[in-house]
Coordinates of C-alpha atoms in Angstrom, one line a residue:
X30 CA 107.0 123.1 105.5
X31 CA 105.8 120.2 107.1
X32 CA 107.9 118.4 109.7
X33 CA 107.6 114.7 107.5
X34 CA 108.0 116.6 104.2
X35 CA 111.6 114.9 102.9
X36 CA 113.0 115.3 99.4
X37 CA 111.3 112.1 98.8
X38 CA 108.4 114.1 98.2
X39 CA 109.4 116.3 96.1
X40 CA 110.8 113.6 94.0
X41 CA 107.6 111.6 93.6
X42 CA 105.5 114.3 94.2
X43 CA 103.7 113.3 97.4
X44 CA 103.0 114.7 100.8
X45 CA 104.6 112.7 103.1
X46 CA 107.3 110.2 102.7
X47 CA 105.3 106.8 102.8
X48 CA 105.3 104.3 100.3
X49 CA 103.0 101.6 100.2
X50 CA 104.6 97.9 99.7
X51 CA 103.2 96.2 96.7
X52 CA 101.6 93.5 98.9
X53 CA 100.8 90.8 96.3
X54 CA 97.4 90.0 95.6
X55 CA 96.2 92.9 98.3
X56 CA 97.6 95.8 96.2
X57 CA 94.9 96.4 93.7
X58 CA 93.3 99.4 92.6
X59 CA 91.6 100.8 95.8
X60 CA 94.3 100.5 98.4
X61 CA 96.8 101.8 95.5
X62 CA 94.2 104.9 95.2
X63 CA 93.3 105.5 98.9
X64 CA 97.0 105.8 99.9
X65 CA 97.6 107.8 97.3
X66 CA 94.7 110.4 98.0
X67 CA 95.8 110.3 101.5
X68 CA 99.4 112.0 100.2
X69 CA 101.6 109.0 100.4
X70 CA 102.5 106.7 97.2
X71 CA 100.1 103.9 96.4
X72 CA 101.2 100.9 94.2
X73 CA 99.4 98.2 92.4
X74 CA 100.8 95.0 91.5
X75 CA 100.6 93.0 88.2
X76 CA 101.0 89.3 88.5
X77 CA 102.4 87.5 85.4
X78 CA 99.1 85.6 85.6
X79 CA 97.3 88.8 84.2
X80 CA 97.5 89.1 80.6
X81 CA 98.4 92.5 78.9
X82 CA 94.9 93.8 78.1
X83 CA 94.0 93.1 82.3
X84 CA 97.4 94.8 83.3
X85 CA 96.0 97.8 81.4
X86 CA 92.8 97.7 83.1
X87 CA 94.2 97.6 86.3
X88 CA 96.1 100.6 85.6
X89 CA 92.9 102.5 84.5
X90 CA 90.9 101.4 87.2
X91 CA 93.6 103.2 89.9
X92 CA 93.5 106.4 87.6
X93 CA 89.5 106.2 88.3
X94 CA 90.3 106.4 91.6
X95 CA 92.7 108.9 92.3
X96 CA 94.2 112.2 90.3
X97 CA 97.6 111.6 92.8
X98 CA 100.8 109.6 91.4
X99 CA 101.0 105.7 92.2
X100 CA 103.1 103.4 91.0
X101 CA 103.2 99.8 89.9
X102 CA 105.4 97.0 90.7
X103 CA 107.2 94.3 88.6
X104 CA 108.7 91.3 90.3
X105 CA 112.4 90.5 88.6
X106 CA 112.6 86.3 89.3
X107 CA 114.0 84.0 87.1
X108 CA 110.4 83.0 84.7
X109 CA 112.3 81.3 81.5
X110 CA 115.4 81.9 79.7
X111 CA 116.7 85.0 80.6
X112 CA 116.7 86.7 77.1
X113 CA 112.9 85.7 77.0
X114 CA 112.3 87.7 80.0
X115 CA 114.0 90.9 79.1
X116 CA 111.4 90.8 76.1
X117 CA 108.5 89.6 78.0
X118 CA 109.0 92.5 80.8
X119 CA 109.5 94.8 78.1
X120 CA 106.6 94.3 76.7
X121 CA 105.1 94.9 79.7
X122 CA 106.6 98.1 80.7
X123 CA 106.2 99.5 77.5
X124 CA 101.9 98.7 78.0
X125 CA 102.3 100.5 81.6
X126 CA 104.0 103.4 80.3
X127 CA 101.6 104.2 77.5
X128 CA 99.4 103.9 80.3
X129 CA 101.2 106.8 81.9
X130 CA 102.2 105.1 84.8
X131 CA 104.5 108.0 86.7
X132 CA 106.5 105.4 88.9
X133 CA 107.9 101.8 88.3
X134 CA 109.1 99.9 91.1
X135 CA 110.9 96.9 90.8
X136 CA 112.1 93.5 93.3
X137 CA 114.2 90.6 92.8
X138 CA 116.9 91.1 90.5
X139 CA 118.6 93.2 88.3
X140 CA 116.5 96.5 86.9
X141 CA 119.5 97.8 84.6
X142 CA 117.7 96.4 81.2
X143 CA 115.1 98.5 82.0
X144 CA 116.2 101.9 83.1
X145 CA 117.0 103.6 80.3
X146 CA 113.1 102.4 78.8
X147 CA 111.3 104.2 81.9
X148 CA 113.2 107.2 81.8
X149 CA 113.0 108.0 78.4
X150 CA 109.3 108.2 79.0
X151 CA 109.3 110.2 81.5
X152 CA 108.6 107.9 84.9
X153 CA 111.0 107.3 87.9
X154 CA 112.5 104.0 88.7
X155 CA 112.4 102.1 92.1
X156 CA 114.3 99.2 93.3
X157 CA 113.8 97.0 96.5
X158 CA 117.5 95.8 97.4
X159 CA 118.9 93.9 100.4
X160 CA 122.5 94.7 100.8
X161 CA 125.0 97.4 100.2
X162 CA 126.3 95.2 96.7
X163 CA 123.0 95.3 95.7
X164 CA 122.1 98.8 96.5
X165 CA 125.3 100.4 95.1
X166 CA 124.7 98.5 91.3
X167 CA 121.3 99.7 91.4
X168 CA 122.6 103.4 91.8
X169 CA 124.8 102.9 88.9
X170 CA 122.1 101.7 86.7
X171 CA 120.5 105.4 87.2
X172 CA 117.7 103.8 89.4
X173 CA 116.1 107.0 91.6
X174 CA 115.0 105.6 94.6
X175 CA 116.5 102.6 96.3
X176 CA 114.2 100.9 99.3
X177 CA 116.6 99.0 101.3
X178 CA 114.8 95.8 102.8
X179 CA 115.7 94.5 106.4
X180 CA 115.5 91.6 107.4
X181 CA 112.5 91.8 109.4
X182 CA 110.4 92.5 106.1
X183 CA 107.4 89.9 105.4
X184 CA 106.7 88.1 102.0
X185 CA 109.5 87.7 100.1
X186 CA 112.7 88.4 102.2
X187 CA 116.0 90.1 99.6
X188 CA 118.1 91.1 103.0
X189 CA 120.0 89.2 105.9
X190 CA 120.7 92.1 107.5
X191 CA 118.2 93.7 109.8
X192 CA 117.3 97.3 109.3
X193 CA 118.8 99.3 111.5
X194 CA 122.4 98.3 110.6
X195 CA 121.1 98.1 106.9
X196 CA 119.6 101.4 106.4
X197 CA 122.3 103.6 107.2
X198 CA 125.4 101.5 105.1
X199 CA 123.2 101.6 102.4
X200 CA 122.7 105.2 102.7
X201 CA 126.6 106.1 103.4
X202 CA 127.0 103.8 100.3
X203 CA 124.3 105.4 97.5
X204 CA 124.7 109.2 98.6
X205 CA 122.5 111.5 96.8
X206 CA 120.4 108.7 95.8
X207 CA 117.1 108.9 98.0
X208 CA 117.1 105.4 100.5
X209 CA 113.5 104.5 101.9
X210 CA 113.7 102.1 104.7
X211 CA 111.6 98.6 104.4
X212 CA 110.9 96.0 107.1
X213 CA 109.2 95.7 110.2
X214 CA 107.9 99.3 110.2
X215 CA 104.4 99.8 111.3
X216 CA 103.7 102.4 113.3
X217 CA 104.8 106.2 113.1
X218 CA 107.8 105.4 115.5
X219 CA 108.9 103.0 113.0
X220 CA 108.8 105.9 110.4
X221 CA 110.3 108.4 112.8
X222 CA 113.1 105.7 113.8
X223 CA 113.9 105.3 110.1
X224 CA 114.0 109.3 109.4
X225 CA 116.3 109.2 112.3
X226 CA 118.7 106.8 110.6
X227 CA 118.5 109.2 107.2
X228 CA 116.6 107.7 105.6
X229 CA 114.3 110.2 102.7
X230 CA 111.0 107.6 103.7
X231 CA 109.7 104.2 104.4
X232 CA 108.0 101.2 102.7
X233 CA 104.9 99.9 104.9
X234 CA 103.5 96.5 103.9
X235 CA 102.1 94.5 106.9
X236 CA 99.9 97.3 108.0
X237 CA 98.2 98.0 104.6
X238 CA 97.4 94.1 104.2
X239 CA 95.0 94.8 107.3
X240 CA 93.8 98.4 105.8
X241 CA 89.5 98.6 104.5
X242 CA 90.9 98.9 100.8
X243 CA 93.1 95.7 100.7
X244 CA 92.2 92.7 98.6
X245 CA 93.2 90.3 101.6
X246 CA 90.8 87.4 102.1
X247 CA 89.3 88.0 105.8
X248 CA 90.8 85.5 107.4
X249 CA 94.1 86.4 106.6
X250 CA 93.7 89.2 107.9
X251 CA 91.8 88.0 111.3
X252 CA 95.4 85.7 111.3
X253 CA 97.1 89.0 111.4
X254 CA 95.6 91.4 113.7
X255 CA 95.5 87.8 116.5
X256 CA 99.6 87.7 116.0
X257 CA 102.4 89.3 117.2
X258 CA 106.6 89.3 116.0
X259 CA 107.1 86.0 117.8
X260 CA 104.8 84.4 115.6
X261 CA 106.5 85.0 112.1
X262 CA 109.2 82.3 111.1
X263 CA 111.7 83.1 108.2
X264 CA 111.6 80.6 106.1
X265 CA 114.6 79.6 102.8
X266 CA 112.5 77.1 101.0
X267 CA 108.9 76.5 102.2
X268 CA 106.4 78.4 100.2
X269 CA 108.3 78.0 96.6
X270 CA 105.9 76.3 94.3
X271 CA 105.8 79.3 91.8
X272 CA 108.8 81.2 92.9
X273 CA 111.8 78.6 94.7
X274 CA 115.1 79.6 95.7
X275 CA 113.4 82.9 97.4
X276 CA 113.7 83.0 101.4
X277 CA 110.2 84.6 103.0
X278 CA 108.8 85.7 106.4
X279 CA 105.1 84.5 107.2
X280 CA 102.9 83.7 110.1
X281 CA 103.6 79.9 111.4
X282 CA 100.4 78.0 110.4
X283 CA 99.4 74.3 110.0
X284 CA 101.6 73.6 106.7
X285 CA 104.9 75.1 108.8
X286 CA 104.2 73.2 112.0
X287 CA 103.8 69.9 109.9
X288 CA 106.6 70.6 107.8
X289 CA 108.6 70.9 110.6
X290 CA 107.3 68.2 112.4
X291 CA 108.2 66.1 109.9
X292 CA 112.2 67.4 110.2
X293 CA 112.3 69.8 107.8
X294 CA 111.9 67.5 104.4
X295 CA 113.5 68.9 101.2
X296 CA 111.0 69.9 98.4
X297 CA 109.6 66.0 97.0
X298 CA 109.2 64.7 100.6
X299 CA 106.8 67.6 102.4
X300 CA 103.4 66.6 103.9
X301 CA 101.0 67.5 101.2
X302 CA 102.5 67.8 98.5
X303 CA 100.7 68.5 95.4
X304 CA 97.6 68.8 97.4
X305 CA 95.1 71.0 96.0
X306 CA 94.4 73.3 99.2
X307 CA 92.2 76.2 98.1
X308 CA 91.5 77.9 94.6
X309 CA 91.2 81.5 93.5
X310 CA 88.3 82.6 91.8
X311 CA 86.6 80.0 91.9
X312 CA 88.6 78.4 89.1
X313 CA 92.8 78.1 89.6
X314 CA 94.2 75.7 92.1
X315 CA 96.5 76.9 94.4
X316 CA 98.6 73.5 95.8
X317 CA 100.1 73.4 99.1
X318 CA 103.3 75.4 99.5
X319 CA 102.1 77.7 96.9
X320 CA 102.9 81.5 96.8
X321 CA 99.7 82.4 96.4
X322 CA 98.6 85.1 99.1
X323 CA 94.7 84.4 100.0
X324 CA 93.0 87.2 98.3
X325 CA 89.3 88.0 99.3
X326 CA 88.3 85.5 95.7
X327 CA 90.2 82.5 97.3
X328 CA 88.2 79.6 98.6
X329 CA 89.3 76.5 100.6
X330 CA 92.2 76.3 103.6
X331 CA 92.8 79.5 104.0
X332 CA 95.2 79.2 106.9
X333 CA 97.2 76.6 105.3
X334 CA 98.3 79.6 102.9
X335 CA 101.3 81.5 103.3
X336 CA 100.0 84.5 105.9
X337 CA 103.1 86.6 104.9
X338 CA 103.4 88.9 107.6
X339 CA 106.4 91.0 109.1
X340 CA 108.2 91.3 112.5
X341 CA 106.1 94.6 112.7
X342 CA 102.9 92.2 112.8
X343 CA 102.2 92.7 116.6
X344 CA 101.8 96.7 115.9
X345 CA 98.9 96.1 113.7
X346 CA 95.7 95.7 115.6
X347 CA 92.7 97.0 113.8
X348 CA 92.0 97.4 110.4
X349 CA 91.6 100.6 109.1
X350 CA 90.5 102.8 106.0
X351 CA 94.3 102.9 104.5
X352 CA 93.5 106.5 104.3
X353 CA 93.7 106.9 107.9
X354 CA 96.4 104.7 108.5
X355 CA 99.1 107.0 106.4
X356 CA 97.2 109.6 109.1
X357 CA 98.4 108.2 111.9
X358 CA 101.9 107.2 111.1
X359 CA 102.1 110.7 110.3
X360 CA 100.7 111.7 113.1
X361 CA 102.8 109.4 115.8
X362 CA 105.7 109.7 113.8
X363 CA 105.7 113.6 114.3
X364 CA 105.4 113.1 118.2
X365 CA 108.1 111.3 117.9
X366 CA 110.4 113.2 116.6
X367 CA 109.2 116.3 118.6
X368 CA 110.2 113.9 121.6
X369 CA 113.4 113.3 120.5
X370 CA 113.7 117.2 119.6
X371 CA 113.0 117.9 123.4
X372 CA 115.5 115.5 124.5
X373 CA 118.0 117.8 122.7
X374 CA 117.0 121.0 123.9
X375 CA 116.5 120.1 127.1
X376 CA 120.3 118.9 127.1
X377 CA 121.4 122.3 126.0

């Protein structure tokens, strides 16, 4: 049996235990695929800017690329009244699942309304959680996989803990549940640090934004491979203007330093604001101090755009066929362990 072969695997029916993040805008159908043929779990995202008839394509378009199981992510923040967006995400689901999407991973709130719905036809549920509280209610709602997020995670931030005291209370707390460990991993010392802990796999985001595949404007990723962890800032209530009240981690740019060069001014006051800064496709308007990750359609002020990134940034210094990163973590993550394996016997 392979040495990275957990039950993680056999759960989701993959070869090692990787899962790739759904990075935004960057998590289409190719990267989704190439992880995914390289034995690891792909996902694609599905903004609520796509309507219904594009979410199906999207799903289509991965199964054109790969014969292995992927999944596809749906983002839990408050849209409207909260009846409307049960219905509205049921909707949803219910067009993924007669898609035959195997795997539904969620983020950002509560994925007990929808349990019951995926399981019935026959696909697992994930959940991205940042505490113990959080991780425990997700267990109870029958979720099958919980991914607990550190602290050190990029993008959206659930957790303020970081992940090596997170991983293993969430673990102790969710037993049998499978945990896989998110934030700041990068490299296969990151995965073998995290299988370590007990963890059944990890979540890798950072590192795919940089991969061939990725739909990641250039310069976003150029911004990334030039950075390293100091150069991340964790922000409450910067980059809100389609999702507020959602703390994040990104690269420091020019909108950070003159936010906070102008003391830190509350949402109203910023430098900017309301500026139009760039547009995607050619057509939307993305203002300053949107959430809008710079995809390789977006024109303007690039760098002015939230460059999520993790604390693993600084391990991420070439990109890479995606393909041949899940390689290499494998790869570096079994030296690792075999290191740690000597260390043992050669106490005994």
């Amino acid at each position: 049996m392979p040495i990275l072969q957990t039950s993680l695997c056999d759960l989701l029916e993959i070869d090692v235990p990787i899962i790739q993040a759904p990075i935004g805008g960057a998590a289409g159908p190719a990267l989704a695929a190439a992880v995914s043929n390289a034995g690891a779990l792909g996902q694609i995202t599905q903004p609520y800017s796509i309507d219904l008839p594009g979410v199906r394509q999207r799903i289509k378009e991965t199964r054109e690329l790969t014969d292995r199981k992927f999944g596809v992510n749906m983002l839990l923040m408050p849209r409207g009244e909260p009846h409307q967006d049960v219905e509205m995400r049921i909707e949803r689901l219910n067009a993924y699942l007669e898609e035959g999407v195997p795997i539904v991973s969620f983020f950002w709130g509560d994925p007990s309304p929808y349990v019951e719905l995926i399981h019935s036809a026959g696909a697992l549920v994930l959940i991205q959680v940042g505490s113990v509280a959080e991780a425990r209610a997700a267990a109870d709602a029958g979720v099958d996989v919980i991914i607990a997020q550190g602290w050190e995670a990029g993008g959206h931030v659930r957790g303020e803990v970081g992940t090596l005291p997170l991983i293993p209370r969430v673990i102790d707390a969710v037993a049998p549940t499978p945990v896989v460990a998110a934030g700041g991993i990068a490299d296969g010392r990151g995965l073998a640090a995290a299988l370590a802990l007990g963890a059944d796999g990890v979540y890798v985001g950072t590192r795919f934004v940089v991969s061939e595949e990725s739909a990641a404007h250039p310069v976003y990723k150029k911004k990334l491979l030039e950075s390293v962890e100091s150069d991340t800032v964790y922000l409450t209530d910067l980059f809100d203007v389609g999702w507020p009240d959602a703390p994040h981690r990104s690269l420091r740019n020019t909108t950070v330093v003159n936010w906070e060069a102008a003391g830190r001014p509350p949402s109203g006051q910023r430098p900017g604001e309301g500026e139009v800064i760039a547009t995607n496709g050619g057509v939307n308007p993305v203002l300053r101090y949107a959430i809008a990750m710079a995809n390789s359609d977006t024109t303007g002020d690039i760098e002015a755009l939230p460059l999520w990134a993790g604390q693993g940034v600084g391990l991420v210094n070439r990109i890479q066929p995606a393909g041949e990163i899940v390689r290499e973590l494998v790869e570096e993550a079994e030296q690792a362990l075999r290191r740690c394996i000597d260390l043992v016997q050669a106490v005994d």
